[in-house]
Structure formats: structure tokens, C-alpha cells
Amino acid sequence: VRPAAPRLPGRRRPAHRVRRAAGAVGAVGAVAITGLVLAGCASDGADEADAPAATRNEPTTTSTAPPGCAAAVAPAAGTERVELSSGGADRWYDRVVPAAYDGAPVPLVIDLHGYLSGAETQATISGLAATADQEGFVLATPQGNSALPYWNAVPHADLPDDVGFVADVVDDVSAAVCIDPDRVYVDGFSNGAFLASLVACELSDRVAAVATVAGLLEPDGCEPSRPVPVLAIHGTDDQYVPFAGGRGPALDDLDWNDDSRHAFDGLPFADVTEAAEGWADLDGCDPEPVRTEVSDEVEAIAYGDCPDDAAVELYVVTGGGHTWPASSFSHASAAILGPTTDDIDATDLIWTFFEEHPRP
């Protein structure tokens, strides 16, 4: 059976069309001009959307209910900063609980920021808080390490264990909110995409699917315990994480400290097409993908026939920079990050892909 062609823009549901245009450009435009990073600029924080909640998907039946399902008092809807200890260090993440949450099991999405940007800016870039409220899932946006926020995605033994931190965030959210353990997902942008790639290798027993924007890797020694569905989006003119592989020249223009520089040592900056092929091989998919012209700017490369209904999909944005498609932040930062496209919406594609791939 040949894999079906990946979803096209016309198949999007209206709830996913979150353009983040009205307030986001004004809020981040000045920031985008003054200081940028691999994933974006430092930000004072994103405004939380007040979009109405949509009906949640029916939860997957599981044999053991997470602790949060027995909580006497459900957490309030909205955004809350949560502090926790992970690996002996004080860490934090922002948690978004949708307005429609009623104590029934819901999906969890963990959204990982890029180098230097931090959780608050990632919330502005992805706009996933609005989608979480509309679609009824819980969102966690963790903060990386140090004053120049980075993720240890190689990983290096002498740097913080960020895979462990992601696992701790899953546990912490699940202790407070009723999370369906078969619908835990991780996405990441840039350095966060590197970590999401590593999470797919090392937490394949806990994470149902991953999505990467501007940073798909096939980490060295990757041995997932099951086929992990992977979605990737990448621009061909990315000057930070080049589509054809290698360390991008624009990385030299960023601020670094000893730890963040060390975190990037040894990262396998591979050709993105080869990384997708590698994941298709790891997942046992048909090695011949289906190629679909989504638009004049976007081609979708989909690997199907994978065990356990897994899939590997790569959206190639011709001429795209180090950007999150359809993000107003990316448009406002074009002078630094390069062009973006509105022919696809990265947030829409990510959530649709996650919905289609619960853990079997």
C-alpha cells in the first residue's frame, strides 16, 4: 500500500488557521529588529489568546490513569509558570490549560524554543497557546539552560540532562492535569528541534510523535524502542541550520557562553533530506516517498507503510529561511532570519500530525 499524500492546505480545519497577525507583529516587531537568535529574539512574553474552546477529541483508553486524573481540584484554565527541580537544578516551564478542561484525559504538547529565544518568545513564534485552547490540549513551554538559553541535544554528559527535563515536565504536568499518556507530543524550533529529535530517540516509550521546524536531526546512536512518527519543516535558504547540512554561517553572529558553545559541539548538522530518510529507515517505512507539490514554494515528502501507523513527513520550503511558516514573528524578523511562507501553517500542520498519531 503506497502512503497517502500528506495533508494539503485545503484540508485544514478553520480552528487551526491561527495567523497571530493582529497583535503579534506589533508586539514583537521591535524586538525582532534589536536582537535575534537562532529561534528568534528575546521577548518579554506573549499575550495569551482568548479564543473560544472547541470540543476535545475523545480520549484514548489507558489501563492506568495518570495522577492528575485523580486530582481533587482541577487547575484553573489559562497560563501558569511552574517551577520544578530536575537533575538537581531549578527549572521552569509555562503551562497552558484550555478553558474546556473538565478533568477528562487530554493530550499534552511540549513546545521547545530555539537557542537564545526562551519559552516566552517561543510562545509568540508558535502561537500554540491559542490552538491549545481551541482544540482542548494542555501545552507546556519549558525554559532552557543559562542566561543564553540553550538545550543539550548532543547530549554532553557534563551539561544538564534536557531529555530528563522533558520527562520531568511530562511527569509534573501529569501530576496536576489529567493527561492521556498515549497522546504526549513534543515539537521544537531550531535548537529545540534538535532536542525534539533526541527525545524521539530516547523517550520513544513515552512520546507519541515529534515535530521539528528548522532542525531535524538523526542523532548518533539513535535506537527508538518503536517507530516514532516524525514531522519536519525546513527552508532551503536557512543560514543558521542549512538545509544541505553543515554549520550555518549566521551562527557566528550570535552570542555564546562556554556552556552554550559546548552544547553545539558535535551536533550532527546533516542534510535534512538525508535526516528524514534516516528516520524513515529507523521507523521501517517504505524507502520510496510520495512527493506532493503543495504550492510553488512548498513540497511535501511523505514516507508511509511504516509499522504501527507511524509516518515521516518533510515539508521543504523553497527559499525559506530560519523561520516558522505562517508566523507573524517570522515575517517581522525576515531581515535577520530570512523569508517565510504563508502557503503552509507550521502550527496547523504540527497539531494535525499529532492528532493523527497517538501512541499505539
Short mmCIF file of C-alpha atoms in Angstrom, two decimals:
data_model
loop_
_atom_site.label_atom_id
_atom_site.label_comp_id
_atom_site.label_asym_id
_atom_site.label_seq_id
_atom_site.Cartn_x
_atom_site.Cartn_y
_atom_site.Cartn_z
CA VAL A 1 0.00 0.00 0.00
CA ARG A 2 1.51 3.28 -1.03
CA PRO A 3 1.44 6.08 1.59
CA ALA A 4 -1.26 8.67 1.17
CA ALA A 5 -0.18 12.12 0.11
CA PRO A 6 0.36 14.43 3.09
CA ARG A 7 -2.31 16.92 4.10
CA LEU A 8 -2.62 19.96 1.86
CA PRO A 9 -3.63 23.47 2.91
CA GLY A 10 -7.19 22.93 1.71
CA ARG A 11 -7.66 20.14 4.24
CA ARG A 12 -7.03 22.37 7.24
CA ARG A 13 -9.82 22.91 9.69
CA PRO A 14 -10.81 26.51 10.42
CA ALA A 15 -9.81 26.22 14.09
CA HIS A 16 -6.20 25.71 13.02
CA ARG A 17 -5.91 28.87 10.99
CA VAL A 18 -4.24 30.90 13.71
CA ARG A 19 -2.34 33.63 11.91
CA ARG A 20 -1.25 35.55 15.03
CA ALA A 21 -1.21 38.65 12.88
CA ALA A 22 -3.19 41.36 14.59
CA GLY A 23 -1.29 41.82 17.83
CA ALA A 24 1.81 39.72 17.33
CA VAL A 25 3.56 41.80 14.69
CA GLY A 26 3.32 44.98 16.71
CA ALA A 27 4.34 43.19 19.89
CA VAL A 28 7.46 41.55 18.52
CA GLY A 29 8.44 43.71 15.57
CA ALA A 30 10.73 45.97 17.56
CA VAL A 31 12.20 43.02 19.38
CA ALA A 32 12.88 41.27 16.09
CA ILE A 33 14.92 44.23 14.90
CA THR A 34 17.02 44.68 18.03
CA GLY A 35 18.33 41.29 18.90
CA LEU A 36 17.99 37.90 17.48
CA VAL A 37 18.86 34.38 17.85
CA LEU A 38 18.61 31.09 16.27
CA ALA A 39 14.97 30.88 17.05
CA GLY A 40 14.07 34.47 17.46
CA CYS A 41 14.60 37.37 19.78
CA ALA A 42 14.33 37.75 23.50
CA SER A 43 10.80 38.71 24.45
CA ASP A 44 9.00 39.98 27.50
CA GLY A 45 6.32 37.35 26.87
CA ALA A 46 3.44 36.59 24.55
CA ASP A 47 -0.14 37.67 25.02
CA GLU A 48 -2.38 34.69 25.66
CA ALA A 49 -5.18 34.24 23.16
CA ASP A 50 -8.76 34.20 24.42
CA ALA A 51 -10.15 32.14 21.58
CA PRO A 52 -13.21 30.01 22.42
CA ALA A 53 -12.55 26.39 23.22
CA ALA A 54 -13.52 23.69 20.77
CA THR A 55 -14.77 20.23 21.65
CA ARG A 56 -11.94 17.96 22.68
CA ASN A 57 -11.15 14.65 20.97
CA GLU A 58 -12.35 11.53 22.69
CA PRO A 59 -9.53 10.33 24.99
CA THR A 60 -7.66 7.14 24.40
CA THR A 61 -8.49 4.38 26.88
CA THR A 62 -5.49 3.51 29.04
CA SER A 63 -5.01 0.86 31.69
CA THR A 64 -3.53 3.17 34.34
CA ALA A 65 -4.85 6.66 34.98
CA PRO A 66 -2.19 9.38 35.48
CA PRO A 67 -2.08 11.01 38.93
CA GLY A 68 -3.65 14.22 37.63
CA CYS A 69 -6.83 12.34 36.77
CA ALA A 70 -7.46 11.85 40.48
CA ALA A 71 -6.70 15.44 41.49
CA ALA A 72 -9.26 16.79 43.92
CA VAL A 73 -9.12 20.27 42.40
CA ALA A 74 -8.60 20.86 38.68
CA PRO A 75 -6.08 23.58 37.81
CA ALA A 76 -7.53 26.84 36.59
CA ALA A 77 -7.66 27.47 32.86
CA GLY A 78 -5.04 29.80 31.46
CA THR A 79 -1.27 30.15 31.70
CA GLU A 80 0.76 29.44 34.82
CA ARG A 81 4.51 29.43 35.37
CA VAL A 82 5.55 26.21 37.10
CA GLU A 83 8.86 25.69 38.87
CA LEU A 84 10.35 22.25 39.44
CA SER A 85 13.63 20.58 40.28
CA SER A 86 15.19 18.49 37.52
CA GLY A 87 18.63 16.90 37.66
CA GLY A 88 19.36 18.81 40.85
CA ALA A 89 18.70 22.20 39.21
CA ASP A 90 15.84 24.66 39.49
CA ARG A 91 13.95 24.72 36.20
CA TRP A 92 10.62 26.10 34.99
CA TYR A 93 8.03 25.88 32.25
CA ASP A 94 4.83 27.71 31.30
CA ARG A 95 1.69 25.56 31.40
CA VAL A 96 -1.46 26.37 29.44
CA VAL A 97 -4.69 24.64 30.49
CA PRO A 98 -7.56 25.05 28.00
CA ALA A 99 -10.82 26.65 29.06
CA ALA A 100 -12.75 23.46 28.21
CA TYR A 101 -10.71 21.25 30.54
CA ASP A 102 -13.11 19.25 32.75
CA GLY A 103 -10.87 16.59 34.26
CA ALA A 104 -11.14 14.06 31.42
CA PRO A 105 -7.86 12.85 29.81
CA VAL A 106 -6.43 15.33 27.32
CA PRO A 107 -3.32 15.45 25.09
CA LEU A 108 -0.11 17.20 26.16
CA VAL A 109 2.13 19.13 23.76
CA ILE A 110 5.61 20.26 24.82
CA ASP A 111 6.90 23.19 22.74
CA LEU A 112 10.70 23.67 22.79
CA HIS A 113 12.30 27.03 21.98
CA GLY A 114 15.35 27.77 19.88
CA TYR A 115 18.77 28.92 21.01
CA LEU A 116 18.71 32.25 22.91
CA SER A 117 14.99 32.81 22.50
CA GLY A 118 13.47 31.24 25.60
CA ALA A 119 10.00 30.00 26.39
CA GLU A 120 8.24 33.34 26.18
CA THR A 121 9.43 34.10 22.68
CA GLN A 122 8.64 30.55 21.55
CA ALA A 123 5.06 31.11 22.69
CA THR A 124 4.91 34.11 20.37
CA ILE A 125 6.54 32.28 17.47
CA SER A 126 4.39 29.15 17.54
CA GLY A 127 1.08 30.57 18.74
CA LEU A 128 0.31 27.12 20.15
CA ALA A 129 -1.46 28.54 23.22
CA ALA A 130 -4.40 29.63 21.05
CA THR A 131 -4.53 26.23 19.38
CA ALA A 132 -4.38 24.50 22.77
CA ASP A 133 -7.41 26.46 23.94
CA GLN A 134 -9.32 25.85 20.72
CA GLU A 135 -8.50 22.15 20.48
CA GLY A 136 -8.54 21.27 24.16
CA PHE A 137 -4.98 20.09 24.81
CA VAL A 138 -2.53 21.13 27.52
CA LEU A 139 0.59 22.98 26.42
CA ALA A 140 3.92 23.12 28.24
CA THR A 141 6.66 25.50 27.09
CA PRO A 142 9.91 24.82 29.02
CA GLN A 143 12.85 27.17 29.51
CA GLY A 144 16.35 26.08 28.51
CA ASN A 145 19.63 26.42 30.38
CA SER A 146 21.57 29.56 31.42
CA ALA A 147 21.12 33.25 30.64
CA LEU A 148 21.73 32.40 26.98
CA PRO A 149 19.06 29.68 26.84
CA TYR A 150 20.19 26.52 25.09
CA TRP A 151 19.35 22.80 25.01
CA ASN A 152 21.85 19.97 25.47
CA ALA A 153 20.87 17.98 22.39
CA VAL A 154 24.05 16.01 21.57
CA PRO A 155 23.95 15.20 24.54
CA HIS A 156 27.07 16.06 26.58
CA ALA A 157 27.41 14.30 29.93
CA ASP A 158 28.80 17.44 31.62
CA LEU A 159 25.81 19.59 30.66
CA PRO A 160 22.25 19.43 32.05
CA ASP A 161 20.18 16.39 31.09
CA ASP A 162 17.48 18.03 28.99
CA VAL A 163 15.89 14.77 27.87
CA GLY A 164 15.45 14.09 31.57
CA PHE A 165 13.99 17.59 31.98
CA VAL A 166 11.42 16.91 29.26
CA ALA A 167 10.50 13.66 31.00
CA ASP A 168 10.19 15.55 34.30
CA VAL A 169 7.91 18.12 32.67
CA VAL A 170 5.67 15.31 31.41
CA ASP A 171 5.54 13.86 34.93
CA ASP A 172 4.92 17.24 36.53
CA VAL A 173 2.08 18.18 34.20
CA SER A 174 0.58 14.70 34.53
CA ALA A 175 0.55 15.04 38.32
CA ALA A 176 -1.61 18.17 38.11
CA VAL A 177 -3.70 17.65 34.97
CA CYS A 178 -5.37 14.51 33.61
CA ILE A 179 -3.07 13.75 30.66
CA ASP A 180 -3.66 10.87 28.26
CA PRO A 181 -0.27 9.08 28.28
CA ASP A 182 -0.86 7.86 24.73
CA ARG A 183 -1.12 11.44 23.45
CA VAL A 184 2.04 13.13 24.69
CA TYR A 185 3.82 15.07 21.92
CA VAL A 186 6.96 17.19 21.56
CA ASP A 187 7.71 19.86 18.98
CA GLY A 188 10.71 22.14 18.70
CA PHE A 189 12.16 25.02 16.73
CA SER A 190 15.86 25.14 15.78
CA ASN A 191 17.89 24.12 18.87
CA GLY A 192 14.55 22.94 20.29
CA ALA A 193 14.10 20.83 17.16
CA PHE A 194 17.49 19.25 17.85
CA LEU A 195 16.28 18.29 21.33
CA ALA A 196 12.94 17.05 19.97
CA SER A 197 14.90 14.78 17.62
CA LEU A 198 16.84 13.38 20.58
CA VAL A 199 13.63 12.96 22.59
CA ALA A 200 12.23 10.84 19.75
CA CYS A 201 15.21 8.51 20.19
CA GLU A 202 15.35 8.36 23.97
CA LEU A 203 11.72 8.78 25.08
CA SER A 204 10.02 6.78 22.35
CA ASP A 205 8.22 4.77 25.03
CA ARG A 206 6.58 7.93 26.38
CA VAL A 207 6.23 10.36 23.47
CA ALA A 208 3.71 9.53 20.75
CA ALA A 209 5.15 11.75 17.97
CA VAL A 210 7.52 14.66 17.42
CA ALA A 211 7.65 17.64 15.08
CA THR A 212 10.63 19.80 14.15
CA VAL A 213 10.87 23.18 12.49
CA ALA A 214 14.31 24.20 11.16
CA GLY A 215 16.27 21.48 12.88
CA LEU A 216 15.56 17.81 12.17
CA LEU A 217 18.43 15.54 13.21
CA GLU A 218 19.06 11.83 13.25
CA PRO A 219 21.09 11.71 16.47
CA ASP A 220 24.09 9.42 16.66
CA GLY A 221 23.25 6.03 18.11
CA CYS A 222 19.50 6.62 17.87
CA GLU A 223 17.62 3.43 18.76
CA PRO A 224 13.93 4.16 19.43
CA SER A 225 12.03 1.31 21.05
CA ARG A 226 9.22 1.67 18.48
CA PRO A 227 8.56 3.55 15.23
CA VAL A 228 8.13 7.23 16.13
CA PRO A 229 6.08 9.45 13.79
CA VAL A 230 8.18 12.47 12.76
CA LEU A 231 7.13 15.68 11.01
CA ALA A 232 9.79 18.13 9.79
CA ILE A 233 9.56 21.58 8.18
CA HIS A 234 12.67 23.29 6.80
CA GLY A 235 13.56 26.16 4.46
CA THR A 236 16.16 25.72 1.73
CA ASP A 237 17.80 29.12 2.41
CA ASP A 238 18.24 28.67 6.17
CA GLN A 239 21.52 30.39 7.10
CA TYR A 240 21.60 29.04 10.66
CA VAL A 241 20.78 25.36 10.13
CA PRO A 242 21.43 24.84 6.41
CA PHE A 243 19.09 22.53 4.52
CA ALA A 244 22.06 20.80 2.86
CA GLY A 245 23.83 20.26 6.18
CA GLY A 246 26.81 21.82 7.92
CA ARG A 247 27.02 24.59 10.48
CA GLY A 248 25.35 27.77 9.21
CA PRO A 249 27.48 30.91 8.87
CA ALA A 250 24.89 33.01 10.71
CA LEU A 251 25.62 31.08 13.91
CA ASP A 252 28.86 33.04 14.21
CA ASP A 253 26.86 36.25 14.67
CA LEU A 254 25.10 35.01 17.82
CA ASP A 255 26.09 35.45 21.44
CA TRP A 256 27.68 32.45 23.15
CA ASN A 257 29.00 31.41 26.53
CA ASP A 258 31.19 28.43 27.33
CA ASP A 259 28.27 26.09 28.04
CA SER A 260 26.14 27.05 25.06
CA ARG A 261 29.12 26.78 22.72
CA HIS A 262 29.92 23.36 24.17
CA ALA A 263 26.27 22.29 23.71
CA PHE A 264 26.61 22.78 19.94
CA ASP A 265 29.91 20.90 19.67
CA GLY A 266 29.30 17.58 17.97
CA LEU A 267 25.79 18.28 16.72
CA PRO A 268 25.25 16.29 13.50
CA PHE A 269 24.24 19.11 11.15
CA ALA A 270 23.16 16.72 8.41
CA ASP A 271 21.35 17.22 5.13
CA VAL A 272 17.67 17.49 6.11
CA THR A 273 16.52 15.18 3.31
CA GLU A 274 19.02 12.57 4.50
CA ALA A 275 17.85 13.01 8.10
CA ALA A 276 14.26 12.35 7.00
CA GLU A 277 15.43 9.29 5.07
CA GLY A 278 17.26 8.14 8.19
CA TRP A 279 14.12 8.43 10.30
CA ALA A 280 12.12 6.58 7.66
CA ASP A 281 14.68 3.78 7.88
CA LEU A 282 14.60 3.78 11.70
CA ASP A 283 10.80 3.57 11.57
CA GLY A 284 10.81 0.79 8.97
CA CYS A 285 8.90 2.84 6.40
CA ASP A 286 8.76 2.37 2.64
CA PRO A 287 12.06 3.90 1.44
CA GLU A 288 10.34 5.46 -1.61
CA PRO A 289 8.44 8.57 -0.51
CA VAL A 290 5.42 10.22 -2.08
CA ARG A 291 6.25 13.75 -3.23
CA THR A 292 3.47 16.33 -3.40
CA GLU A 293 3.68 19.88 -4.72
CA VAL A 294 1.77 21.78 -2.05
CA SER A 295 2.41 25.16 -3.70
CA ASP A 296 5.02 26.91 -5.84
CA GLU A 297 7.09 27.29 -2.65
CA VAL A 298 6.42 24.07 -0.76
CA GLU A 299 6.99 20.39 -1.50
CA ALA A 300 5.86 17.62 0.86
CA ILE A 301 7.88 14.40 1.05
CA ALA A 302 5.97 11.63 2.85
CA TYR A 303 7.22 8.20 3.89
CA GLY A 304 4.46 5.70 4.59
CA ASP A 305 3.95 1.96 5.01
CA CYS A 306 5.54 2.24 8.45
CA PRO A 307 4.78 -0.22 11.26
CA ASP A 308 2.35 0.90 13.99
CA ASP A 309 0.83 3.53 11.68
CA ALA A 310 3.93 5.70 12.01
CA ALA A 311 4.90 8.21 9.31
CA VAL A 312 7.78 10.51 8.40
CA GLU A 313 6.89 13.75 6.61
CA LEU A 314 9.16 16.55 5.44
CA TYR A 315 7.87 19.90 4.16
CA VAL A 316 10.51 21.67 2.10
CA VAL A 317 10.06 25.44 1.79
CA THR A 318 11.93 26.64 -1.30
CA GLY A 319 13.69 29.91 -0.48
CA GLY A 320 12.56 29.74 3.14
CA GLY A 321 14.82 30.99 5.90
CA HIS A 322 15.19 30.03 9.54
CA THR A 323 11.52 30.56 10.12
CA TRP A 324 8.21 29.14 11.39
CA PRO A 325 5.80 29.19 8.40
CA ALA A 326 2.79 31.49 8.78
CA SER A 327 4.21 33.06 11.94
CA SER A 328 3.90 36.84 12.16
CA PHE A 329 7.04 36.82 14.28
CA SER A 330 8.95 35.20 11.43
CA HIS A 331 7.63 37.78 8.99
CA ALA A 332 8.66 40.61 11.33
CA SER A 333 12.13 39.07 11.65
CA ALA A 334 12.72 38.50 7.92
CA ALA A 335 15.70 40.87 7.77
CA ILE A 336 17.54 38.58 10.20
CA LEU A 337 16.00 35.13 9.79
CA GLY A 338 15.17 35.19 6.09
CA PRO A 339 11.88 34.75 4.23
CA THR A 340 8.96 32.73 5.50
CA THR A 341 5.84 31.47 3.75
CA ASP A 342 2.11 31.50 4.38
CA ASP A 343 1.48 28.63 1.97
CA ILE A 344 1.59 26.29 4.97
CA ASP A 345 0.97 26.98 8.63
CA ALA A 346 3.52 25.15 10.80
CA THR A 347 1.30 25.25 13.89
CA ASP A 348 -1.64 23.84 11.93
CA LEU A 349 0.44 21.06 10.40
CA ILE A 350 2.02 20.10 13.72
CA TRP A 351 -1.24 19.76 15.63
CA THR A 352 -2.94 17.90 12.77
CA PHE A 353 0.01 15.49 12.59
CA PHE A 354 -0.12 14.95 16.34
CA GLU A 355 -3.85 14.29 16.27
CA GLU A 356 -3.32 11.63 13.64
CA HIS A 357 -0.60 9.81 15.59
CA PRO A 358 -1.45 8.73 19.13
CA ARG A 359 0.89 6.17 20.65
CA PRO A 360 -0.28 2.69 19.59
#
